[in-house]
Short mmCIF file of C-alpha atoms and ligand atoms in Angstrom, two decimals:
data_model
loop_
_atom_site.label_atom_id
_atom_site.label_comp_id
_atom_site.label_asym_id
_atom_site.label_seq_id
_atom_site.Cartn_x
_atom_site.Cartn_y
_atom_site.Cartn_z
CA MET A 25 0.00 0.00 0.00
CA LYS A 26 1.15 3.52 -0.73
CA GLN A 27 1.44 5.52 2.43
CA THR A 28 -0.23 8.57 0.90
CA LEU A 29 -3.40 6.45 0.85
CA LEU A 30 -3.03 5.04 4.37
CA PHE A 31 -5.32 6.55 6.96
CA ALA A 32 -3.15 6.28 10.06
CA PRO A 33 -3.14 9.61 11.86
CA THR A 34 -0.09 9.32 14.10
CA LEU A 35 0.33 11.60 17.12
CA ARG A 36 3.59 13.43 17.77
CA ASP A 37 2.96 13.86 21.50
CA MET A 38 2.37 11.27 24.13
CA PRO A 39 -1.39 11.18 24.83
CA LYS A 40 -2.10 12.05 28.45
CA GLU A 41 -4.82 9.49 29.05
CA ALA A 42 -2.55 6.54 28.28
CA GLU A 43 -0.91 5.02 31.33
CA VAL A 44 0.59 1.87 29.84
CA ILE A 45 2.96 1.36 26.95
CA SER A 46 0.59 -0.71 24.78
CA HIS A 47 -2.10 1.96 25.05
CA LYS A 48 0.40 4.70 24.20
CA ILE A 49 1.58 2.82 21.14
CA LEU A 50 -1.95 2.16 19.90
CA LEU A 51 -3.00 5.79 20.31
CA ARG A 52 0.19 7.33 18.94
CA GLY A 53 0.33 4.97 15.98
CA GLY A 54 -3.23 5.83 14.97
CA TYR A 55 -4.33 2.26 15.65
CA ILE A 56 -7.32 3.15 17.81
CA LYS A 57 -9.34 6.17 18.82
CA GLN A 58 -11.53 6.59 21.86
CA THR A 59 -15.11 7.84 21.39
CA ALA A 60 -16.45 7.33 24.95
CA ALA A 61 -15.16 5.76 28.17
CA GLY A 62 -14.24 2.18 27.29
CA VAL A 63 -15.43 2.56 23.68
CA TYR A 64 -12.97 2.63 20.80
CA VAL A 65 -12.76 2.89 17.05
CA TYR A 66 -10.44 0.31 15.51
CA MET A 67 -8.75 2.53 12.99
CA PRO A 68 -7.47 0.93 9.75
CA LEU A 69 -4.12 -0.18 11.21
CA GLY A 70 -5.70 -1.48 14.41
CA TYR A 71 -8.39 -3.27 12.48
CA LYS A 72 -5.78 -4.88 10.27
CA VAL A 73 -4.10 -6.40 13.31
CA ILE A 74 -7.49 -7.42 14.77
CA LYS A 75 -8.31 -9.26 11.54
CA LYS A 76 -4.97 -11.08 11.72
CA VAL A 77 -5.68 -12.22 15.27
CA GLU A 78 -9.18 -13.30 14.21
CA ASN A 79 -7.84 -15.31 11.32
CA ILE A 80 -5.34 -17.15 13.49
CA ILE A 81 -8.23 -18.02 15.81
CA ARG A 82 -10.38 -19.16 12.86
CA GLU A 83 -7.61 -21.36 11.47
CA GLU A 84 -6.95 -23.07 14.78
CA LEU A 85 -10.63 -23.62 15.61
CA ASP A 86 -11.77 -24.67 12.13
CA LYS A 87 -8.95 -27.24 12.13
CA ILE A 88 -10.52 -29.09 15.08
CA GLY A 89 -14.06 -29.04 13.70
CA CYS A 90 -15.61 -25.92 15.20
CA ASN A 91 -18.29 -24.07 13.18
CA GLU A 92 -18.33 -20.30 12.96
CA LEU A 93 -21.66 -18.47 13.16
CA LEU A 94 -22.73 -14.96 14.08
CA MET A 95 -25.38 -14.37 16.70
CA PRO A 96 -27.25 -11.12 17.35
CA THR A 97 -25.93 -8.61 19.84
CA LEU A 98 -29.47 -7.69 20.80
CA GLN A 99 -30.85 -10.36 23.13
CA GLY A 100 -34.41 -10.58 24.44
CA LYS A 101 -34.98 -10.57 28.19
CA ASP A 102 -36.94 -13.86 28.09
CA LEU A 103 -33.91 -16.06 27.52
CA TRP A 104 -32.05 -14.35 30.34
CA VAL A 105 -34.98 -14.89 32.68
CA GLU A 106 -34.93 -18.59 31.72
CA SER A 107 -31.28 -18.95 32.68
CA GLY A 108 -31.73 -16.87 35.82
CA ARG A 109 -29.15 -14.32 34.78
CA TRP A 110 -31.52 -11.39 34.17
CA GLU A 111 -31.57 -11.08 37.97
CA ASN A 112 -28.08 -12.30 38.74
CA TYR A 113 -25.80 -10.68 36.19
CA GLY A 114 -25.85 -7.30 37.89
CA LYS A 115 -24.98 -3.87 36.60
CA GLU A 116 -22.48 -5.02 33.98
CA LEU A 117 -25.42 -6.08 31.82
CA MET A 118 -26.39 -3.27 29.44
CA ARG A 119 -30.18 -3.30 29.44
CA ILE A 120 -32.33 -1.41 26.95
CA LYS A 121 -36.00 -1.08 25.99
CA ASP A 122 -37.51 -0.93 22.53
CA ARG A 123 -40.31 1.49 21.51
CA HIS A 124 -42.93 -0.95 22.86
CA ASP A 125 -41.19 -1.09 26.24
CA ARG A 126 -39.95 -4.62 25.65
CA GLU A 127 -36.68 -5.31 27.42
CA PHE A 128 -33.42 -6.42 25.85
CA CYS A 129 -29.76 -6.53 26.70
CA LEU A 130 -26.66 -6.04 24.60
CA GLY A 131 -24.88 -9.39 24.83
CA PRO A 132 -21.99 -9.55 27.31
CA THR A 133 -21.69 -13.27 26.42
CA HIS A 134 -23.95 -15.68 24.54
CA GLU A 135 -24.71 -18.82 26.57
CA GLU A 136 -28.45 -18.11 26.52
CA VAL A 137 -28.73 -17.52 22.79
CA ILE A 138 -26.55 -20.44 21.77
CA THR A 139 -28.37 -22.80 24.14
CA SER A 140 -31.71 -21.73 22.67
CA ILE A 141 -30.44 -22.38 19.14
CA VAL A 142 -29.12 -25.81 19.93
CA ARG A 143 -32.21 -26.92 21.86
CA ASP A 144 -34.38 -26.08 18.85
CA TYR A 145 -32.41 -28.31 16.50
CA ILE A 146 -30.84 -31.11 18.50
CA THR A 147 -32.97 -33.86 19.95
CA SER A 148 -30.83 -36.98 19.73
CA TYR A 149 -27.34 -38.11 20.85
CA LYS A 150 -26.77 -38.89 17.15
CA LYS A 151 -26.48 -35.16 16.42
CA LEU A 152 -23.91 -34.56 19.16
CA PRO A 153 -21.24 -33.33 19.66
CA VAL A 154 -21.28 -29.89 18.09
CA ALA A 155 -18.97 -26.90 18.58
CA LEU A 156 -20.09 -23.39 17.59
CA TYR A 157 -18.22 -20.12 17.81
CA GLN A 158 -18.43 -16.50 16.81
CA ILE A 159 -16.18 -13.47 16.80
CA GLN A 160 -18.32 -10.57 17.89
CA THR A 161 -18.66 -7.31 19.74
CA LYS A 162 -19.61 -7.71 23.39
CA PHE A 163 -20.98 -5.13 25.80
CA ARG A 164 -20.24 -4.96 29.50
CA ASP A 165 -20.84 -1.89 31.60
CA GLU A 166 -17.54 -2.29 33.45
CA PHE A 167 -17.31 -0.32 36.67
CA ARG A 168 -13.89 0.93 35.73
CA PRO A 169 -13.05 0.79 32.03
CA ARG A 170 -9.34 1.38 31.69
CA PHE A 171 -6.08 0.82 29.87
CA GLY A 172 -7.67 1.29 26.47
CA LEU A 173 -8.68 -2.01 24.93
CA MET A 174 -7.71 -3.91 28.06
CA ARG A 175 -11.00 -3.32 29.85
CA GLY A 176 -13.52 -1.85 27.44
CA ARG A 177 -17.28 -1.53 27.70
CA GLU A 178 -17.56 -2.54 24.06
CA PHE A 179 -14.95 -5.07 22.97
CA ILE A 180 -14.35 -7.95 20.58
CA MET A 181 -14.48 -11.47 21.91
CA LYS A 182 -14.29 -14.89 20.36
CA ASP A 183 -16.77 -17.11 22.16
CA LEU A 184 -17.07 -20.82 21.55
CA TYR A 185 -19.56 -23.31 22.96
CA THR A 186 -19.47 -27.11 22.87
CA PHE A 187 -22.40 -29.48 23.30
CA SER A 188 -21.78 -33.10 24.24
CA SER A 189 -23.78 -36.14 25.23
CA THR A 190 -21.21 -37.38 27.79
CA TYR A 191 -18.75 -35.88 30.26
CA GLU A 192 -15.96 -37.85 28.57
CA ASP A 193 -16.75 -36.07 25.33
CA LEU A 194 -16.75 -32.69 27.10
CA ASP A 195 -13.30 -33.54 28.53
CA GLU A 196 -12.05 -34.36 25.02
CA TRP A 197 -13.31 -31.09 23.58
CA TYR A 198 -11.91 -29.18 26.50
CA LEU A 199 -8.44 -30.59 25.89
CA LYS A 200 -8.63 -30.05 22.12
CA ILE A 201 -9.68 -26.44 22.59
CA ARG A 202 -7.09 -25.90 25.32
CA GLN A 203 -4.46 -27.01 22.79
CA ALA A 204 -5.95 -24.72 20.11
CA TYR A 205 -5.63 -21.84 22.58
CA ILE A 206 -2.00 -22.73 23.20
CA ASN A 207 -1.44 -22.68 19.42
CA ILE A 208 -3.21 -19.32 19.04
CA LEU A 209 -1.27 -17.58 21.80
CA THR A 210 1.99 -19.13 20.61
CA ARG A 211 1.39 -17.82 17.09
CA CYS A 212 0.81 -14.39 18.67
CA GLU A 213 4.30 -14.86 20.23
CA LEU A 214 3.00 -14.46 23.76
CA ASN A 215 4.65 -15.62 26.94
CA PHE A 216 1.72 -17.02 28.92
CA ARG A 217 0.75 -19.43 31.65
CA ILE A 218 -2.41 -21.52 32.07
CA VAL A 219 -3.89 -21.16 35.56
CA ASN A 220 -6.79 -22.60 37.56
CA ALA A 221 -9.54 -20.01 37.83
CA CYS A 222 -12.82 -19.01 39.43
CA SER A 223 -15.82 -19.36 37.13
CA GLY A 224 -17.38 -15.95 37.96
CA ASN A 225 -20.55 -14.79 36.19
CA ILE A 226 -20.46 -17.54 33.58
CA GLY A 227 -20.50 -20.41 36.06
CA GLY A 228 -19.78 -24.12 35.83
CA ASN A 229 -17.51 -26.30 37.91
CA SER A 230 -14.02 -25.94 36.56
CA SER A 231 -12.19 -23.43 34.49
CA GLU A 232 -8.74 -22.30 33.44
CA GLU A 233 -7.44 -18.92 32.36
CA PHE A 234 -4.70 -18.13 29.86
CA MET A 235 -2.61 -15.45 31.51
CA VAL A 236 -0.18 -13.33 29.54
CA LEU A 237 2.65 -12.61 31.96
CA CYS A 238 3.07 -8.90 32.39
CA ASP A 239 3.51 -6.42 35.25
CA ILE A 240 0.48 -4.32 34.35
CA GLY A 241 -1.83 -7.36 34.50
CA GLU A 242 -4.81 -7.02 36.82
CA ASP A 243 -4.64 -10.64 37.98
CA THR A 244 -2.16 -12.20 40.35
CA ILE A 245 -0.92 -15.66 39.49
CA VAL A 246 0.39 -18.07 42.09
CA TYR A 247 2.72 -20.61 40.49
CA SER A 248 5.40 -23.14 41.26
CA ASP A 249 8.91 -22.33 40.05
CA SER A 250 9.50 -25.98 39.17
CA SER A 251 6.22 -27.57 38.02
CA ASP A 252 3.07 -26.84 36.03
CA PHE A 253 1.13 -25.82 39.14
CA ALA A 254 -0.39 -22.38 38.57
CA SER A 255 -3.53 -20.74 39.86
CA ASN A 256 -5.28 -17.40 39.99
CA ILE A 257 -4.84 -16.01 43.50
CA GLU A 258 -8.68 -15.77 43.61
CA VAL A 259 -8.71 -19.59 43.86
CA VAL A 260 -5.88 -20.26 46.36
CA ASP A 261 -3.88 -17.88 48.43
CA TYR A 262 -0.39 -19.28 48.88
CA PRO A 263 2.16 -16.69 49.94
CA ASP A 264 5.27 -16.02 47.86
CA GLY A 265 8.00 -18.40 49.01
CA ALA A 266 5.67 -21.12 50.39
CA PRO A 267 6.22 -24.72 49.29
CA SER A 268 4.15 -25.60 46.21
CA PRO A 269 1.08 -27.76 47.09
CA ASP A 270 2.12 -30.40 44.55
CA GLY A 271 5.36 -30.89 46.51
CA LYS A 272 7.47 -29.56 43.64
CA GLY A 273 9.31 -26.29 44.09
CA THR A 274 8.43 -22.98 45.67
CA ILE A 275 5.47 -20.65 45.15
CA LYS A 276 6.09 -17.44 43.25
CA HIS A 277 3.69 -14.61 42.44
CA ALA A 278 3.38 -12.83 39.08
CA LYS A 279 0.98 -10.47 37.36
CA GLY A 280 -1.02 -11.58 34.33
CA ILE A 281 -3.43 -10.26 31.72
CA GLU A 282 -6.32 -12.66 31.17
CA ALA A 283 -6.36 -13.35 27.45
CA GLY A 284 -8.65 -16.35 27.47
CA HIS A 285 -10.88 -18.39 29.74
CA ILE A 286 -12.18 -21.92 29.23
CA PHE A 287 -14.98 -23.52 31.25
CA LYS A 288 -16.59 -26.88 31.73
CA LEU A 289 -20.14 -25.67 32.17
CA GLY A 290 -21.82 -29.04 32.48
CA THR A 291 -25.61 -28.53 32.57
CA LYS A 292 -25.70 -25.07 34.15
CA TYR A 293 -27.58 -23.62 31.16
CA SER A 294 -29.04 -26.70 29.50
CA GLU A 295 -30.95 -27.73 32.63
CA PRO A 296 -32.87 -24.50 33.35
CA MET A 297 -33.28 -23.80 29.64
CA LYS A 298 -34.39 -27.37 28.90
CA ALA A 299 -31.86 -28.10 26.18
CA THR A 300 -32.16 -31.86 26.22
CA PHE A 301 -31.47 -34.84 23.99
CA ILE A 302 -32.57 -38.46 23.89
CA ASP A 303 -29.63 -40.69 24.73
CA LYS A 304 -28.78 -44.20 23.46
CA ASP A 305 -30.74 -45.68 26.37
CA GLY A 306 -33.89 -43.76 25.34
CA LYS A 307 -33.69 -41.40 28.33
CA THR A 308 -34.03 -37.63 28.06
CA LYS A 309 -30.97 -35.80 29.45
CA PRO A 310 -29.65 -32.23 29.53
CA ILE A 311 -26.88 -31.50 27.01
CA ILE A 312 -23.42 -31.15 28.55
CA MET A 313 -21.77 -27.86 27.68
CA GLY A 314 -18.43 -26.13 27.66
CA CYS A 315 -17.65 -22.50 26.85
CA TYR A 316 -14.43 -20.88 25.82
CA GLY A 317 -13.58 -17.19 25.33
CA ILE A 318 -10.68 -15.16 23.98
CA GLY A 319 -10.47 -11.39 24.34
CA VAL A 320 -9.56 -10.46 20.77
CA SER A 321 -9.27 -6.69 21.25
CA ARG A 322 -7.57 -7.12 24.64
CA LEU A 323 -4.99 -9.36 22.95
CA LEU A 324 -3.67 -6.40 20.95
CA MET A 325 -2.60 -4.76 24.16
CA ALA A 326 -1.28 -7.95 25.71
CA VAL A 327 0.85 -8.51 22.61
CA LEU A 328 2.25 -4.99 22.66
CA GLU A 329 3.09 -5.20 26.36
CA GLN A 330 5.48 -7.98 25.38
CA HIS A 331 6.58 -6.66 21.98
CA TYR A 332 8.10 -3.25 22.02
CA ASN A 333 11.57 -1.83 21.81
CA ASN A 334 12.33 1.67 23.16
CA ASP A 335 8.66 2.73 23.15
CA ARG A 336 8.25 1.44 19.58
CA ALA A 337 5.96 -1.39 18.62
CA VAL A 338 7.65 -4.33 16.96
CA TRP A 339 4.76 -6.57 16.01
CA PRO A 340 5.07 -10.37 15.99
CA LYS A 341 5.46 -11.78 12.49
CA GLU A 342 1.88 -12.97 12.06
CA LEU A 343 0.30 -9.81 13.46
CA SER A 344 2.31 -7.03 11.87
CA PRO A 345 -0.01 -4.69 9.93
CA PHE A 346 2.51 -4.88 7.08
CA ASP A 347 5.32 -7.37 6.45
CA ILE A 348 7.76 -4.82 5.12
CA HIS A 349 8.04 -1.03 5.19
CA VAL A 350 9.92 0.45 2.20
CA ILE A 351 11.14 4.00 2.77
CA PRO A 352 12.72 6.04 -0.02
CA LEU A 353 14.59 9.11 1.24
CA ASP A 354 14.74 10.91 -2.10
CA LYS A 355 11.82 12.68 -3.68
CA GLU A 356 9.50 11.23 -6.28
CA GLY A 357 10.92 11.23 -9.80
CA THR A 358 14.54 10.67 -8.75
CA GLU A 359 16.55 7.55 -9.64
CA ASN A 360 16.68 6.42 -6.01
CA TYR A 361 12.93 6.83 -5.59
CA ASN A 362 12.37 4.66 -8.64
CA ILE A 363 14.67 1.98 -7.24
CA ALA A 364 12.51 1.98 -4.09
CA LEU A 365 9.31 1.85 -6.15
CA ASN A 366 10.67 -1.13 -8.05
CA ILE A 367 11.51 -2.94 -4.78
CA TYR A 368 7.99 -2.22 -3.53
CA ASN A 369 6.42 -3.61 -6.70
CA GLU A 370 8.62 -6.73 -6.75
CA LEU A 371 8.01 -7.61 -3.10
CA THR A 372 4.29 -6.96 -3.45
CA LYS A 373 4.23 -9.30 -6.47
CA GLN A 374 5.81 -12.02 -4.30
CA GLY A 375 2.84 -11.78 -1.94
CA TYR A 376 4.28 -9.64 0.82
CA ASP A 377 2.08 -6.94 2.31
CA VAL A 378 4.33 -3.93 1.77
CA LEU A 379 3.88 -0.34 2.91
CA PHE A 380 5.64 2.17 0.64
CA ASP A 381 6.32 5.62 2.01
CA ASP A 382 5.63 7.69 -1.10
CA ARG A 383 4.98 10.85 0.91
CA ASN A 384 6.79 14.06 0.25
CA GLU A 385 8.19 14.23 3.80
CA SER A 386 11.60 14.54 5.42
CA ALA A 387 13.54 11.44 6.47
CA GLY A 388 12.92 12.44 10.10
CA VAL A 389 9.14 12.45 9.70
CA LYS A 390 9.21 9.19 7.77
CA PHE A 391 11.26 7.40 10.41
CA LYS A 392 9.16 8.72 13.26
CA ASP A 393 5.96 7.46 11.64
CA ALA A 394 7.63 4.16 10.74
CA ASP A 395 8.54 3.73 14.42
CA LEU A 396 4.93 4.35 15.41
CA ILE A 397 3.59 1.88 12.86
CA GLY A 398 6.03 -0.78 14.06
CA CYS A 399 6.85 -3.11 11.14
CA ARG A 400 9.74 -5.37 11.90
CA ASN A 401 11.37 -5.21 8.44
CA ARG A 402 12.38 -1.80 7.22
CA ILE A 403 14.04 -1.18 3.86
CA ILE A 404 15.64 2.26 3.61
CA VAL A 405 16.47 3.40 0.12
CA GLY A 406 18.89 6.28 0.66
CA LYS A 407 21.59 8.23 -1.14
CA LYS A 408 23.70 5.19 -2.03
CA ALA A 409 20.90 3.18 -3.62
CA ASN A 410 22.16 3.98 -7.12
CA GLU A 411 25.56 2.55 -6.10
CA GLY A 412 23.78 -0.67 -5.14
CA ILE A 413 23.67 -0.10 -1.39
CA ILE A 414 20.32 -0.38 0.37
CA GLU A 415 19.81 -0.62 4.09
CA LEU A 416 17.72 -3.41 5.59
CA LYS A 417 16.87 -2.92 9.23
CA ASP A 418 15.44 -5.56 11.55
CA MET A 419 13.62 -3.43 14.11
CA LEU A 420 13.37 -6.29 16.58
CA ASN A 421 17.07 -6.42 17.35
CA ASN A 422 18.18 -3.16 15.72
CA ASN A 423 20.34 -5.08 13.25
CA SER A 424 21.23 -3.24 10.05
CA SER A 425 22.68 -4.72 6.90
CA GLU A 426 23.58 -3.32 3.50
CA LEU A 427 22.33 -5.23 0.50
CA ASN A 428 21.97 -4.65 -3.22
CA VAL A 429 18.63 -4.57 -5.04
CA ASN A 430 18.82 -8.23 -6.08
CA GLU A 431 19.53 -9.37 -2.57
CA ILE A 432 16.72 -7.21 -1.21
CA ILE A 433 14.23 -8.63 -3.69
CA ASN A 434 15.31 -12.25 -3.46
CA ARG A 435 15.66 -12.83 0.27
CA LYS A 436 12.97 -14.22 2.55
CA TYR A 437 11.36 -11.89 5.08
CA GLU A 438 10.16 -13.12 8.46
P1 ATP B 768 -12.09 -10.20 33.58
O1 ATP B 768 -11.81 -11.03 34.81
O2 ATP B 768 -10.87 -9.60 32.98
O3 ATP B 768 -13.23 -9.24 33.77
P2 ATP B 768 -13.90 -12.17 32.63
O4 ATP B 768 -13.61 -13.35 33.49
O5 ATP B 768 -15.06 -11.30 32.97
O6 ATP B 768 -12.59 -11.26 32.50
P3 ATP B 768 -14.86 -13.78 30.41
O7 ATP B 768 -16.27 -13.52 30.72
O8 ATP B 768 -14.29 -15.11 30.66
O9 ATP B 768 -13.97 -12.64 31.12
O10 ATP B 768 -14.57 -13.33 28.90
C1 ATP B 768 -13.67 -13.98 28.01
C2 ATP B 768 -12.50 -13.09 27.64
O11 ATP B 768 -12.93 -11.81 27.18
C3 ATP B 768 -11.59 -12.75 28.80
O12 ATP B 768 -10.66 -13.78 29.01
C4 ATP B 768 -10.92 -11.46 28.35
O13 ATP B 768 -9.80 -11.74 27.56
C5 ATP B 768 -11.98 -10.80 27.52
N1 ATP B 768 -12.65 -9.71 28.24
C6 ATP B 768 -13.50 -9.81 29.28
N2 ATP B 768 -13.93 -8.60 29.69
C7 ATP B 768 -13.33 -7.70 28.85
C8 ATP B 768 -13.39 -6.27 28.74
N3 ATP B 768 -14.14 -5.55 29.55
N4 ATP B 768 -12.65 -5.67 27.77
C9 ATP B 768 -11.90 -6.42 26.92
N5 ATP B 768 -11.81 -7.76 26.98
C10 ATP B 768 -12.51 -8.40 27.93
MG1 MG B 769 -15.26 -9.45 33.89
#
């Protein structure tokens, strides 16, 4: 893409409202824009990264046989009364009335809707299991929206629900999805830990959270320094330095950002909502459910908290808004500019997503904006380009190398 066509209004000054580095980067880079407390526009660059996260999620879930659908945001009160949550959910639920005074909420999560869909179509064990997911905007009237996309009142979540006829089958799905989550967070190049968790407003008997390790995280993780034991402090309160309960190693504390949460719901929704099936033995039983969420918009911030270099974003390979940023330093019409244009065209032809800085700006402005955009690979076509010397900069480790046009065009970019 030519940069003259890119709508990415970068900010020169540090925005005052941003307290954490990921939020600063997103605001300064023109990735997001706030419109109300906890409500954000995903600007073109931000939306590009969101779509990349979504596609990683889709690939990993489709691979294990999950079906994507899209449910309505607007949910009638009736279903919530059936599940008992109209009363119990509390003030986080955004409730509204239509012109006839009928009550609705804006979905904070979709157990009620998905359970009502499945109960209408599935009557026999022969049609089970089934796994359904969506990537959708959720609404929660958080008491304290903060840190940009970290705790929004309107945010993007991937929510997935499984329906099984046996607890063994639920266990199998749970493990498959747990592994898919590991794959997703690994592809986002996150350092994370899976911890035992409280089930909160969603309910059920057991759940685990995927915690991205990071000092600004709102959750405290209690973990063993020499085994897999790890738990949210809300579940167990072992002091730092205590022996680990599994007998292996010592307890340590760390902060984490909750990126995902997986639950074995059992029959918490299917029982009150009468989502039943006829089993092999001819008996009518409630369907056994699991539910699994990932905070898609929150992930952007979690990723940036672990991927920056001197206040600059350096996006992980699969999430970078562009693969390569080509920056000519000479003006349009010059020989060096045309060399850069040729590199841009060649790399684009090879399938790379390349950003070409065709603006009539000084080198200083171009570099500043390039820092804010945060592509890992930067090709700088400067004064010596016509002597066959072009600079390739890896922004992750600040490595620079000088290559000729052929080498620039024919190498592989990570
Ligand atoms: P938290 O404890 O952070 O409030 P939660 O337990 O309420 O999270 P879930 O209901 O399990 O969250 O939602 C699934 C995922 O959605 C979470 O793991 C998180 O990544 C994301 N999420 C939840 N609330 C928000 C929010 N207000 N803004 C952005 N993402 C959110
Ligand atoms: Mg919450």
